Amino acid sequence: MSVQYVLKKLDSLHINYLDEDGYNLGDEIVEQSFDFEKEFEYLYREIVKKVESREIDTSNISFNFFDNVDGEWFATWSNPEVSIKINDILNDEFSKLL
């Protein structure tokens, strides 16, 4: 499994929002059951943990969700409120959180 594989799978199922509690189905958010829990955990481990493993102060940042905007997948945090393209994170370009 790879990050790109998971994102393509979500795209093919028309999922464009995913967090630990739910995902979108059309215009509504569906409570997360086992449907996409594995995909969320994989993306969280590969994307969020990659950012948090850097020498940055993670005590003030909080991961919120993954979302697809105009065909581009983002990871979104609060404190600071920032969205970073997943491809940028994979390429170690996430200075917005520093």
PDB file as gemmi writes it, atoms N, CA and C in Angstrom:
CRYST1    1.000    1.000    1.000  90.00  90.00  90.00 P 1                      
ATOM      1  N   MET A   1       0.849  -1.175   0.000  1.00  0.00           N  
ATOM      2  CA  MET A   1       0.000   0.000   0.000  1.00  0.00           C  
ATOM      3  C   MET A   1       0.893   1.235   0.000  1.00  0.00           C  
ATOM      4  N   SER A   2       0.433   2.267  -0.676  1.00  0.00           N  
ATOM      5  CA  SER A   2       1.152   3.533  -0.699  1.00  0.00           C  
ATOM      6  C   SER A   2       0.153   4.666  -0.479  1.00  0.00           C  
ATOM      7  N   VAL A   3       0.649   5.833  -0.161  1.00  0.00           N  
ATOM      8  CA  VAL A   3      -0.213   6.992   0.025  1.00  0.00           C  
ATOM      9  C   VAL A   3      -0.992   7.263  -1.258  1.00  0.00           C  
ATOM     10  N   GLN A   4      -0.336   7.229  -2.387  1.00  0.00           N  
ATOM     11  CA  GLN A   4      -1.007   7.497  -3.655  1.00  0.00           C  
ATOM     12  C   GLN A   4      -2.099   6.461  -3.938  1.00  0.00           C  
ATOM     13  N   TYR A   5      -1.845   5.203  -3.591  1.00  0.00           N  
ATOM     14  CA  TYR A   5      -2.843   4.151  -3.767  1.00  0.00           C  
ATOM     15  C   TYR A   5      -4.096   4.455  -2.950  1.00  0.00           C  
ATOM     16  N   VAL A   6      -3.905   4.840  -1.688  1.00  0.00           N  
ATOM     17  CA  VAL A   6      -5.037   5.159  -0.812  1.00  0.00           C  
ATOM     18  C   VAL A   6      -5.808   6.358  -1.342  1.00  0.00           C  
ATOM     19  N   LEU A   7      -5.103   7.399  -1.771  1.00  0.00           N  
ATOM     20  CA  LEU A   7      -5.776   8.586  -2.289  1.00  0.00           C  
ATOM     21  C   LEU A   7      -6.560   8.272  -3.557  1.00  0.00           C  
ATOM     22  N   LYS A   8      -6.009   7.448  -4.436  1.00  0.00           N  
ATOM     23  CA  LYS A   8      -6.725   7.062  -5.655  1.00  0.00           C  
ATOM     24  C   LYS A   8      -7.960   6.237  -5.320  1.00  0.00           C  
ATOM     25  N   LYS A   9      -7.838   5.380  -4.307  1.00  0.00           N  
ATOM     26  CA  LYS A   9      -8.988   4.584  -3.870  1.00  0.00           C  
ATOM     27  C   LYS A   9     -10.097   5.506  -3.370  1.00  0.00           C  
ATOM     28  N   LEU A  10      -9.740   6.474  -2.541  1.00  0.00           N  
ATOM     29  CA  LEU A  10     -10.731   7.427  -2.038  1.00  0.00           C  
ATOM     30  C   LEU A  10     -11.354   8.214  -3.182  1.00  0.00           C  
ATOM     31  N   ASP A  11     -10.529   8.653  -4.125  1.00  0.00           N  
ATOM     32  CA  ASP A  11     -11.040   9.381  -5.303  1.00  0.00           C  
ATOM     33  C   ASP A  11     -12.051   8.538  -6.067  1.00  0.00           C  
ATOM     34  N   SER A  12     -11.719   7.278  -6.293  1.00  0.00           N  
ATOM     35  CA  SER A  12     -12.599   6.417  -7.081  1.00  0.00           C  
ATOM     36  C   SER A  12     -13.943   6.192  -6.394  1.00  0.00           C  
ATOM     37  N   LEU A  13     -13.975   6.328  -5.074  1.00  0.00           N  
ATOM     38  CA  LEU A  13     -15.213   6.163  -4.320  1.00  0.00           C  
ATOM     39  C   LEU A  13     -15.894   7.505  -4.027  1.00  0.00           C  
ATOM     40  N   HIS A  14     -15.349   8.575  -4.615  1.00  0.00           N  
ATOM     41  CA  HIS A  14     -15.872   9.934  -4.458  1.00  0.00           C  
ATOM     42  C   HIS A  14     -15.831  10.407  -3.007  1.00  0.00           C  
ATOM     43  N   ILE A  15     -14.830   9.938  -2.278  1.00  0.00           N  
ATOM     44  CA  ILE A  15     -14.593  10.402  -0.914  1.00  0.00           C  
ATOM     45  C   ILE A  15     -13.623  11.569  -1.013  1.00  0.00           C  
ATOM     46  N   ASN A  16     -14.013  12.738  -0.490  1.00  0.00           N  
ATOM     47  CA  ASN A  16     -13.094  13.879  -0.543  1.00  0.00           C  
ATOM     48  C   ASN A  16     -12.893  14.525   0.826  1.00  0.00           C  
ATOM     49  N   TYR A  17     -13.343  13.846   1.864  1.00  0.00           N  
ATOM     50  CA  TYR A  17     -13.126  14.306   3.239  1.00  0.00           C  
ATOM     51  C   TYR A  17     -12.990  13.073   4.113  1.00  0.00           C  
ATOM     52  N   LEU A  18     -11.950  13.057   4.959  1.00  0.00           N  
ATOM     53  CA  LEU A  18     -11.713  11.901   5.809  1.00  0.00           C  
ATOM     54  C   LEU A  18     -11.062  12.364   7.101  1.00  0.00           C  
ATOM     55  N   ASP A  19     -11.685  12.010   8.222  1.00  0.00           N  
ATOM     56  CA  ASP A  19     -11.048  12.244   9.513  1.00  0.00           C  
ATOM     57  C   ASP A  19     -11.245  10.999  10.362  1.00  0.00           C  
ATOM     58  N   GLU A  20     -10.785  11.045  11.613  1.00  0.00           N  
ATOM     59  CA  GLU A  20     -10.855   9.831  12.414  1.00  0.00           C  
ATOM     60  C   GLU A  20     -12.279   9.481  12.817  1.00  0.00           C  
ATOM     61  N   ASP A  21     -13.204  10.427  12.688  1.00  0.00           N  
ATOM     62  CA  ASP A  21     -14.584  10.184  13.081  1.00  0.00           C  
ATOM     63  C   ASP A  21     -15.538   9.965  11.917  1.00  0.00           C  
ATOM     64  N   GLY A  22     -15.135  10.330  10.703  1.00  0.00           N  
ATOM     65  CA  GLY A  22     -16.059  10.191   9.598  1.00  0.00           C  
ATOM     66  C   GLY A  22     -15.456  10.470   8.247  1.00  0.00           C  
ATOM     67  N   TYR A  23     -16.310  10.396   7.245  1.00  0.00           N  
ATOM     68  CA  TYR A  23     -15.925  10.672   5.868  1.00  0.00           C  
ATOM     69  C   TYR A  23     -17.163  11.202   5.165  1.00  0.00           C  
ATOM     70  N   ASN A  24     -16.986  11.790   3.987  1.00  0.00           N  
ATOM     71  CA  ASN A  24     -18.146  12.325   3.294  1.00  0.00           C  
ATOM     72  C   ASN A  24     -18.813  11.258   2.444  1.00  0.00           C  
ATOM     73  N   LEU A  25     -20.096  11.418   2.305  1.00  0.00           N  
ATOM     74  CA  LEU A  25     -20.882  10.635   1.366  1.00  0.00           C  
ATOM     75  C   LEU A  25     -21.817  11.643   0.721  1.00  0.00           C  
ATOM     76  N   GLY A  26     -21.448  12.096  -0.454  1.00  0.00           N  
ATOM     77  CA  GLY A  26     -22.169  13.205  -1.058  1.00  0.00           C  
ATOM     78  C   GLY A  26     -21.885  14.465  -0.271  1.00  0.00           C  
ATOM     79  N   ASP A  27     -22.935  15.131   0.156  1.00  0.00           N  
ATOM     80  CA  ASP A  27     -22.770  16.381   0.905  1.00  0.00           C  
ATOM     81  C   ASP A  27     -22.805  16.188   2.413  1.00  0.00           C  
ATOM     82  N   GLU A  28     -22.964  14.964   2.884  1.00  0.00           N  
ATOM     83  CA  GLU A  28     -23.027  14.762   4.331  1.00  0.00           C  
ATOM     84  C   GLU A  28     -21.839  13.949   4.833  1.00  0.00           C  
ATOM     85  N   ILE A  29     -21.548  14.140   6.113  1.00  0.00           N  
ATOM     86  CA  ILE A  29     -20.466  13.387   6.749  1.00  0.00           C  
ATOM     87  C   ILE A  29     -21.072  12.156   7.412  1.00  0.00           C  
ATOM     88  N   VAL A  30     -20.499  11.012   7.112  1.00  0.00           N  
ATOM     89  CA  VAL A  30     -20.952   9.742   7.665  1.00  0.00           C  
ATOM     90  C   VAL A  30     -20.024   9.371   8.810  1.00  0.00           C  
ATOM     91  N   GLU A  31     -20.618   8.895   9.905  1.00  0.00           N  
ATOM     92  CA  GLU A  31     -19.795   8.485  11.044  1.00  0.00           C  
ATOM     93  C   GLU A  31     -18.862   7.361  10.635  1.00  0.00           C  
ATOM     94  N   GLN A  32     -17.608   7.492  11.049  1.00  0.00           N  
ATOM     95  CA  GLN A  32     -16.595   6.491  10.721  1.00  0.00           C  
ATOM     96  C   GLN A  32     -16.919   5.186  11.433  1.00  0.00           C  
ATOM     97  N   SER A  33     -17.020   4.139  10.682  1.00  0.00           N  
ATOM     98  CA  SER A  33     -17.137   2.815  11.281  1.00  0.00           C  
ATOM     99  C   SER A  33     -15.876   2.094  10.860  1.00  0.00           C  
ATOM    100  N   PHE A  34     -16.001   0.996  10.220  1.00  0.00           N  
ATOM    101  CA  PHE A  34     -14.806   0.314   9.733  1.00  0.00           C  
ATOM    102  C   PHE A  34     -14.578   0.592   8.257  1.00  0.00           C  
ATOM    103  N   ASP A  35     -15.448   1.404   7.639  1.00  0.00           N  
ATOM    104  CA  ASP A  35     -15.387   1.626   6.205  1.00  0.00           C  
ATOM    105  C   ASP A  35     -14.024   2.135   5.737  1.00  0.00           C  
ATOM    106  N   PHE A  36     -13.548   3.212   6.352  1.00  0.00           N  
ATOM    107  CA  PHE A  36     -12.290   3.806   5.917  1.00  0.00           C  
ATOM    108  C   PHE A  36     -11.321   4.007   7.070  1.00  0.00           C  
ATOM    109  N   GLU A  37     -11.532   3.297   8.147  1.00  0.00           N  
ATOM    110  CA  GLU A  37     -10.654   3.418   9.310  1.00  0.00           C  
ATOM    111  C   GLU A  37      -9.218   3.027   8.962  1.00  0.00           C  
ATOM    112  N   LYS A  38      -9.057   1.953   8.220  1.00  0.00           N  
ATOM    113  CA  LYS A  38      -7.717   1.494   7.833  1.00  0.00           C  
ATOM    114  C   LYS A  38      -7.014   2.544   6.964  1.00  0.00           C  
ATOM    115  N   GLU A  39      -7.759   3.138   6.029  1.00  0.00           N  
ATOM    116  CA  GLU A  39      -7.178   4.152   5.157  1.00  0.00           C  
ATOM    117  C   GLU A  39      -6.794   5.389   5.959  1.00  0.00           C  
ATOM    118  N   PHE A  40      -7.666   5.815   6.896  1.00  0.00           N  
ATOM    119  CA  PHE A  40      -7.345   6.970   7.721  1.00  0.00           C  
ATOM    120  C   PHE A  40      -6.088   6.701   8.544  1.00  0.00           C  
ATOM    121  N   GLU A  41      -6.027   5.548   9.186  1.00  0.00           N  
ATOM    122  CA  GLU A  41      -4.868   5.227  10.019  1.00  0.00           C  
ATOM    123  C   GLU A  41      -3.589   5.185   9.198  1.00  0.00           C  
ATOM    124  N   TYR A  42      -3.668   4.642   7.992  1.00  0.00           N  
ATOM    125  CA  TYR A  42      -2.481   4.594   7.134  1.00  0.00           C  
ATOM    126  C   TYR A  42      -2.040   6.008   6.762  1.00  0.00           C  
ATOM    127  N   LEU A  43      -2.968   6.844   6.294  1.00  0.00           N  
ATOM    128  CA  LEU A  43      -2.614   8.215   5.936  1.00  0.00           C  
ATOM    129  C   LEU A  43      -2.098   8.988   7.143  1.00  0.00           C  
ATOM    130  N   TYR A  44      -2.717   8.791   8.289  1.00  0.00           N  
ATOM    131  CA  TYR A  44      -2.273   9.477   9.501  1.00  0.00           C  
ATOM    132  C   TYR A  44      -0.832   9.102   9.823  1.00  0.00           C  
ATOM    133  N   ARG A  45      -0.547   7.827   9.760  1.00  0.00           N  
ATOM    134  CA  ARG A  45       0.809   7.340  10.068  1.00  0.00           C  
ATOM    135  C   ARG A  45       1.829   7.861   9.050  1.00  0.00           C  
ATOM    136  N   GLU A  46       1.490   7.835   7.788  1.00  0.00           N  
ATOM    137  CA  GLU A  46       2.430   8.215   6.738  1.00  0.00           C  
ATOM    138  C   GLU A  46       2.570   9.719   6.548  1.00  0.00           C  
ATOM    139  N   ILE A  47       1.532  10.469   6.851  1.00  0.00           N  
ATOM    140  CA  ILE A  47       1.545  11.914   6.603  1.00  0.00           C  
ATOM    141  C   ILE A  47       1.723  12.693   7.902  1.00  0.00           C  
ATOM    142  N   VAL A  48       0.803  12.543   8.822  1.00  0.00           N  
ATOM    143  CA  VAL A  48       0.827  13.340  10.052  1.00  0.00           C  
ATOM    144  C   VAL A  48       2.036  12.978  10.898  1.00  0.00           C  
ATOM    145  N   LYS A  49       2.293  11.713  11.068  1.00  0.00           N  
ATOM    146  CA  LYS A  49       3.444  11.305  11.886  1.00  0.00           C  
ATOM    147  C   LYS A  49       4.759  11.738  11.242  1.00  0.00           C  
ATOM    148  N   LYS A  50       4.800  11.816   9.923  1.00  0.00           N  
ATOM    149  CA  LYS A  50       6.001  12.303   9.246  1.00  0.00           C  
ATOM    150  C   LYS A  50       6.272  13.751   9.641  1.00  0.00           C  
ATOM    151  N   VAL A  51       5.223  14.563   9.650  1.00  0.00           N  
ATOM    152  CA  VAL A  51       5.377  15.965  10.043  1.00  0.00           C  
ATOM    153  C   VAL A  51       5.764  16.049  11.513  1.00  0.00           C  
ATOM    154  N   GLU A  52       5.064  15.295  12.353  1.00  0.00           N  
ATOM    155  CA  GLU A  52       5.324  15.364  13.787  1.00  0.00           C  
ATOM    156  C   GLU A  52       6.678  14.790  14.180  1.00  0.00           C  
ATOM    157  N   SER A  53       7.277  13.976  13.326  1.00  0.00           N  
ATOM    158  CA  SER A  53       8.585  13.405  13.646  1.00  0.00           C  
ATOM    159  C   SER A  53       9.724  14.400  13.447  1.00  0.00           C  
ATOM    160  N   ARG A  54       9.437  15.496  12.765  1.00  0.00           N  
ATOM    161  CA  ARG A  54      10.450  16.539  12.571  1.00  0.00           C  
ATOM    162  C   ARG A  54      10.669  17.272  13.876  1.00  0.00           C  
ATOM    163  N   GLU A  55      11.739  17.973  13.960  1.00  0.00           N  
ATOM    164  CA  GLU A  55      12.059  18.702  15.184  1.00  0.00           C  
ATOM    165  C   GLU A  55      11.280  20.008  15.246  1.00  0.00           C  
ATOM    166  N   ILE A  56       9.974  19.862  15.399  1.00  0.00           N  
ATOM    167  CA  ILE A  56       9.114  21.022  15.566  1.00  0.00           C  
ATOM    168  C   ILE A  56       8.313  20.822  16.846  1.00  0.00           C  
ATOM    169  N   ASP A  57       7.856  21.907  17.413  1.00  0.00           N  
ATOM    170  CA  ASP A  57       7.054  21.838  18.626  1.00  0.00           C  
ATOM    171  C   ASP A  57       5.642  21.426  18.237  1.00  0.00           C  
ATOM    172  N   THR A  58       5.273  20.181  18.535  1.00  0.00           N  
ATOM    173  CA  THR A  58       3.957  19.680  18.167  1.00  0.00           C  
ATOM    174  C   THR A  58       2.925  19.871  19.275  1.00  0.00           C  
ATOM    175  N   SER A  59       3.327  20.495  20.377  1.00  0.00           N  
ATOM    176  CA  SER A  59       2.376  20.675  21.476  1.00  0.00           C  
ATOM    177  C   SER A  59       1.277  21.670  21.141  1.00  0.00           C  
ATOM    178  N   ASN A  60       1.519  22.538  20.183  1.00  0.00           N  
ATOM    179  CA  ASN A  60       0.529  23.555  19.835  1.00  0.00           C  
ATOM    180  C   ASN A  60      -0.188  23.290  18.520  1.00  0.00           C  
ATOM    181  N   ILE A  61       0.080  22.167  17.878  1.00  0.00           N  
ATOM    182  CA  ILE A  61      -0.614  21.872  16.635  1.00  0.00           C  
ATOM    183  C   ILE A  61      -1.527  20.675  16.845  1.00  0.00           C  
ATOM    184  N   SER A  62      -2.601  20.664  16.107  1.00  0.00           N  
ATOM    185  CA  SER A  62      -3.579  19.595  16.232  1.00  0.00           C  
ATOM    186  C   SER A  62      -4.070  19.225  14.844  1.00  0.00           C  
ATOM    187  N   PHE A  63      -3.897  17.963  14.479  1.00  0.00           N  
ATOM    188  CA  PHE A  63      -4.354  17.513  13.176  1.00  0.00           C  
ATOM    189  C   PHE A  63      -5.873  17.435  13.164  1.00  0.00           C  
ATOM    190  N   ASN A  64      -6.485  17.860  12.053  1.00  0.00           N  
ATOM    191  CA  ASN A  64      -7.947  17.831  11.929  1.00  0.00           C  
ATOM    192  C   ASN A  64      -8.441  16.778  10.939  1.00  0.00           C  
ATOM    193  N   PHE A  65      -8.060  16.907   9.642  1.00  0.00           N  
ATOM    194  CA  PHE A  65      -8.644  16.030   8.635  1.00  0.00           C  
ATOM    195  C   PHE A  65      -7.836  16.053   7.349  1.00  0.00           C  
ATOM    196  N   PHE A  66      -8.168  15.108   6.469  1.00  0.00           N  
ATOM    197  CA  PHE A  66      -7.671  15.079   5.098  1.00  0.00           C  
ATOM    198  C   PHE A  66      -8.832  15.500   4.210  1.00  0.00           C  
ATOM    199  N   ASP A  67      -8.544  16.300   3.187  1.00  0.00           N  
ATOM    200  CA  ASP A  67      -9.597  16.645   2.242  1.00  0.00           C  
ATOM    201  C   ASP A  67      -9.039  16.879   0.852  1.00  0.00           C  
ATOM    202  N   ASN A  68      -9.918  16.702  -0.107  1.00  0.00           N  
ATOM    203  CA  ASN A  68      -9.576  16.854  -1.511  1.00  0.00           C  
ATOM    204  C   ASN A  68     -10.252  18.116  -2.016  1.00  0.00           C  
ATOM    205  N   VAL A  69      -9.447  19.054  -2.486  1.00  0.00           N  
ATOM    206  CA  VAL A  69      -9.949  20.309  -3.020  1.00  0.00           C  
ATOM    207  C   VAL A  69      -9.477  20.420  -4.466  1.00  0.00           C  
ATOM    208  N   ASP A  70     -10.435  20.420  -5.361  1.00  0.00           N  
ATOM    209  CA  ASP A  70     -10.131  20.547  -6.795  1.00  0.00           C  
ATOM    210  C   ASP A  70      -9.106  19.522  -7.266  1.00  0.00           C  
ATOM    211  N   GLY A  71      -9.238  18.281  -6.797  1.00  0.00           N  
ATOM    212  CA  GLY A  71      -8.367  17.204  -7.246  1.00  0.00           C  
ATOM    213  C   GLY A  71      -7.036  17.102  -6.526  1.00  0.00           C  
ATOM    214  N   GLU A  72      -6.816  17.922  -5.532  1.00  0.00           N  
ATOM    215  CA  GLU A  72      -5.554  17.917  -4.771  1.00  0.00           C  
ATOM    216  C   GLU A  72      -5.862  17.579  -3.312  1.00  0.00           C  
ATOM    217  N   TRP A  73      -5.169  16.573  -2.772  1.00  0.00           N  
ATOM    218  CA  TRP A  73      -5.388  16.153  -1.388  1.00  0.00           C  
ATOM    219  C   TRP A  73      -4.537  16.982  -0.434  1.00  0.00           C  
ATOM    220  N   PHE A  74      -5.148  17.379   0.689  1.00  0.00           N  
ATOM    221  CA  PHE A  74      -4.508  18.193   1.720  1.00  0.00           C  
ATOM    222  C   PHE A  74      -4.635  17.519   3.083  1.00  0.00           C  
ATOM    223  N   ALA A  75      -3.697  17.826   3.947  1.00  0.00           N  
ATOM    224  CA  ALA A  75      -3.795  17.520   5.372  1.00  0.00           C  
ATOM    225  C   ALA A  75      -3.985  18.855   6.064  1.00  0.00           C  
ATOM    226  N   THR A  76      -4.934  18.915   6.999  1.00  0.00           N  
ATOM    227  CA  THR A  76      -5.289  20.181   7.624  1.00  0.00           C  
ATOM    228  C   THR A  76      -5.127  20.099   9.134  1.00  0.00           C  
ATOM    229  N   TRP A  77      -4.454  21.112   9.678  1.00  0.00           N  
ATOM    230  CA  TRP A  77      -4.215  21.230  11.116  1.00  0.00           C  
ATOM    231  C   TRP A  77      -4.910  22.476  11.649  1.00  0.00           C  
ATOM    232  N   SER A  78      -5.028  22.531  12.975  1.00  0.00           N  
ATOM    233  CA  SER A  78      -5.434  23.781  13.623  1.00  0.00           C  
ATOM    234  C   SER A  78      -4.309  24.184  14.565  1.00  0.00           C  
ATOM    235  N   ASN A  79      -4.269  25.442  14.913  1.00  0.00           N  
ATOM    236  CA  ASN A  79      -3.220  25.984  15.807  1.00  0.00           C  
ATOM    237  C   ASN A  79      -1.821  25.698  15.296  1.00  0.00           C  
ATOM    238  N   PRO A  80      -1.371  26.208  14.224  1.00  0.00           N  
ATOM    239  CA  PRO A  80      -2.032  27.199  13.374  1.00  0.00           C  
ATOM    240  C   PRO A  80      -2.993  26.514  12.408  1.00  0.00           C  
ATOM    241  N   GLU A  81      -3.978  27.264  11.951  1.00  0.00           N  
ATOM    242  CA  GLU A  81      -4.881  26.733  10.944  1.00  0.00           C  
ATOM    243  C   GLU A  81      -4.142  26.735   9.623  1.00  0.00           C  
ATOM    244  N   VAL A  82      -3.827  25.545   9.157  1.00  0.00           N  
ATOM    245  CA  VAL A  82      -3.049  25.444   7.926  1.00  0.00           C  
ATOM    246  C   VAL A  82      -3.397  24.136   7.222  1.00  0.00           C  
ATOM    247  N   SER A  83      -3.472  24.208   5.904  1.00  0.00           N  
ATOM    248  CA  SER A  83      -3.646  23.035   5.050  1.00  0.00           C  
ATOM    249  C   SER A  83      -2.408  22.917   4.182  1.00  0.00           C  
ATOM    250  N   ILE A  84      -1.890  21.709   4.096  1.00  0.00           N  
ATOM    251  CA  ILE A  84      -0.682  21.462   3.306  1.00  0.00           C  
ATOM    252  C   ILE A  84      -0.972  20.322   2.341  1.00  0.00           C  
ATOM    253  N   LYS A  85      -0.577  20.513   1.094  1.00  0.00           N  
ATOM    254  CA  LYS A  85      -0.757  19.449   0.108  1.00  0.00           C  
ATOM    255  C   LYS A  85      -0.012  18.197   0.566  1.00  0.00           C  
ATOM    256  N   ILE A  86      -0.684  17.074   0.440  1.00  0.00           N  
ATOM    257  CA  ILE A  86      -0.061  15.812   0.830  1.00  0.00           C  
ATOM    258  C   ILE A  86       1.197  15.560   0.011  1.00  0.00           C  
ATOM    259  N   ASN A  87       1.176  15.903  -1.267  1.00  0.00           N  
ATOM    260  CA  ASN A  87       2.376  15.720  -2.091  1.00  0.00           C  
ATOM    261  C   ASN A  87       3.535  16.564  -1.580  1.00  0.00           C  
ATOM    262  N   ASP A  88       3.241  17.762  -1.069  1.00  0.00           N  
ATOM    263  CA  ASP A  88       4.303  18.586  -0.494  1.00  0.00           C  
ATOM    264  C   ASP A  88       4.892  17.915   0.745  1.00  0.00           C  
ATOM    265  N   ILE A  89       4.045  17.353   1.577  1.00  0.00           N  
ATOM    266  CA  ILE A  89       4.537  16.652   2.779  1.00  0.00           C  
ATOM    267  C   ILE A  89       5.404  15.479   2.387  1.00  0.00           C  
ATOM    268  N   LEU A  90       4.974  14.733   1.391  1.00  0.00           N  
ATOM    269  CA  LEU A  90       5.772  13.587   0.931  1.00  0.00           C  
ATOM    270  C   LEU A  90       7.132  14.027   0.409  1.00  0.00           C  
ATOM    271  N   ASN A  91       7.208  15.287  -0.066  1.00  0.00           N  
ATOM    272  CA  ASN A  91       8.466  15.845  -0.565  1.00  0.00           C  
ATOM    273  C   ASN A  91       9.169  16.710   0.482  1.00  0.00           C  
ATOM    274  N   ASP A  92       8.793  16.539   1.752  1.00  0.00           N  
ATOM    275  CA  ASP A  92       9.393  17.273   2.878  1.00  0.00           C  
ATOM    276  C   ASP A  92       9.267  18.780   2.749  1.00  0.00           C  
ATOM    277  N   GLU A  93       8.157  19.242   2.207  1.00  0.00           N  
ATOM    278  CA  GLU A  93       7.916  20.682   2.071  1.00  0.00           C  
ATOM    279  C   GLU A  93       6.712  21.067   2.927  1.00  0.00           C  
ATOM    280  N   PHE A  94       6.957  21.258   4.207  1.00  0.00           N  
ATOM    281  CA  PHE A  94       5.849  21.623   5.098  1.00  0.00           C  
ATOM    282  C   PHE A  94       6.271  22.665   6.111  1.00  0.00           C  
ATOM    283  N   SER A  95       6.964  23.662   5.646  1.00  0.00           N  
ATOM    284  CA  SER A  95       7.481  24.712   6.527  1.00  0.00           C  
ATOM    285  C   SER A  95       6.374  25.575   7.132  1.00  0.00           C  
ATOM    286  N   LYS A  96       5.141  25.494   6.596  1.00  0.00           N  
ATOM    287  CA  LYS A  96       4.045  26.293   7.139  1.00  0.00           C  
ATOM    288  C   LYS A  96       3.764  25.973   8.606  1.00  0.00           C  
ATOM    289  N   LEU A  97       4.156  24.788   9.044  1.00  0.00           N  
ATOM    290  CA  LEU A  97       3.917  24.402  10.440  1.00  0.00           C  
ATOM    291  C   LEU A  97       5.086  24.755  11.342  1.00  0.00           C  
ATOM    292  N   LEU A  98       6.175  25.205  10.770  1.00  0.00           N  
ATOM    293  CA  LEU A  98       7.356  25.505  11.586  1.00  0.00           C  
ATOM    294  C   LEU A  98       7.247  26.859  12.241  1.00  0.00           C  
TER     295      LEU A  98                                                      
END                                                                             
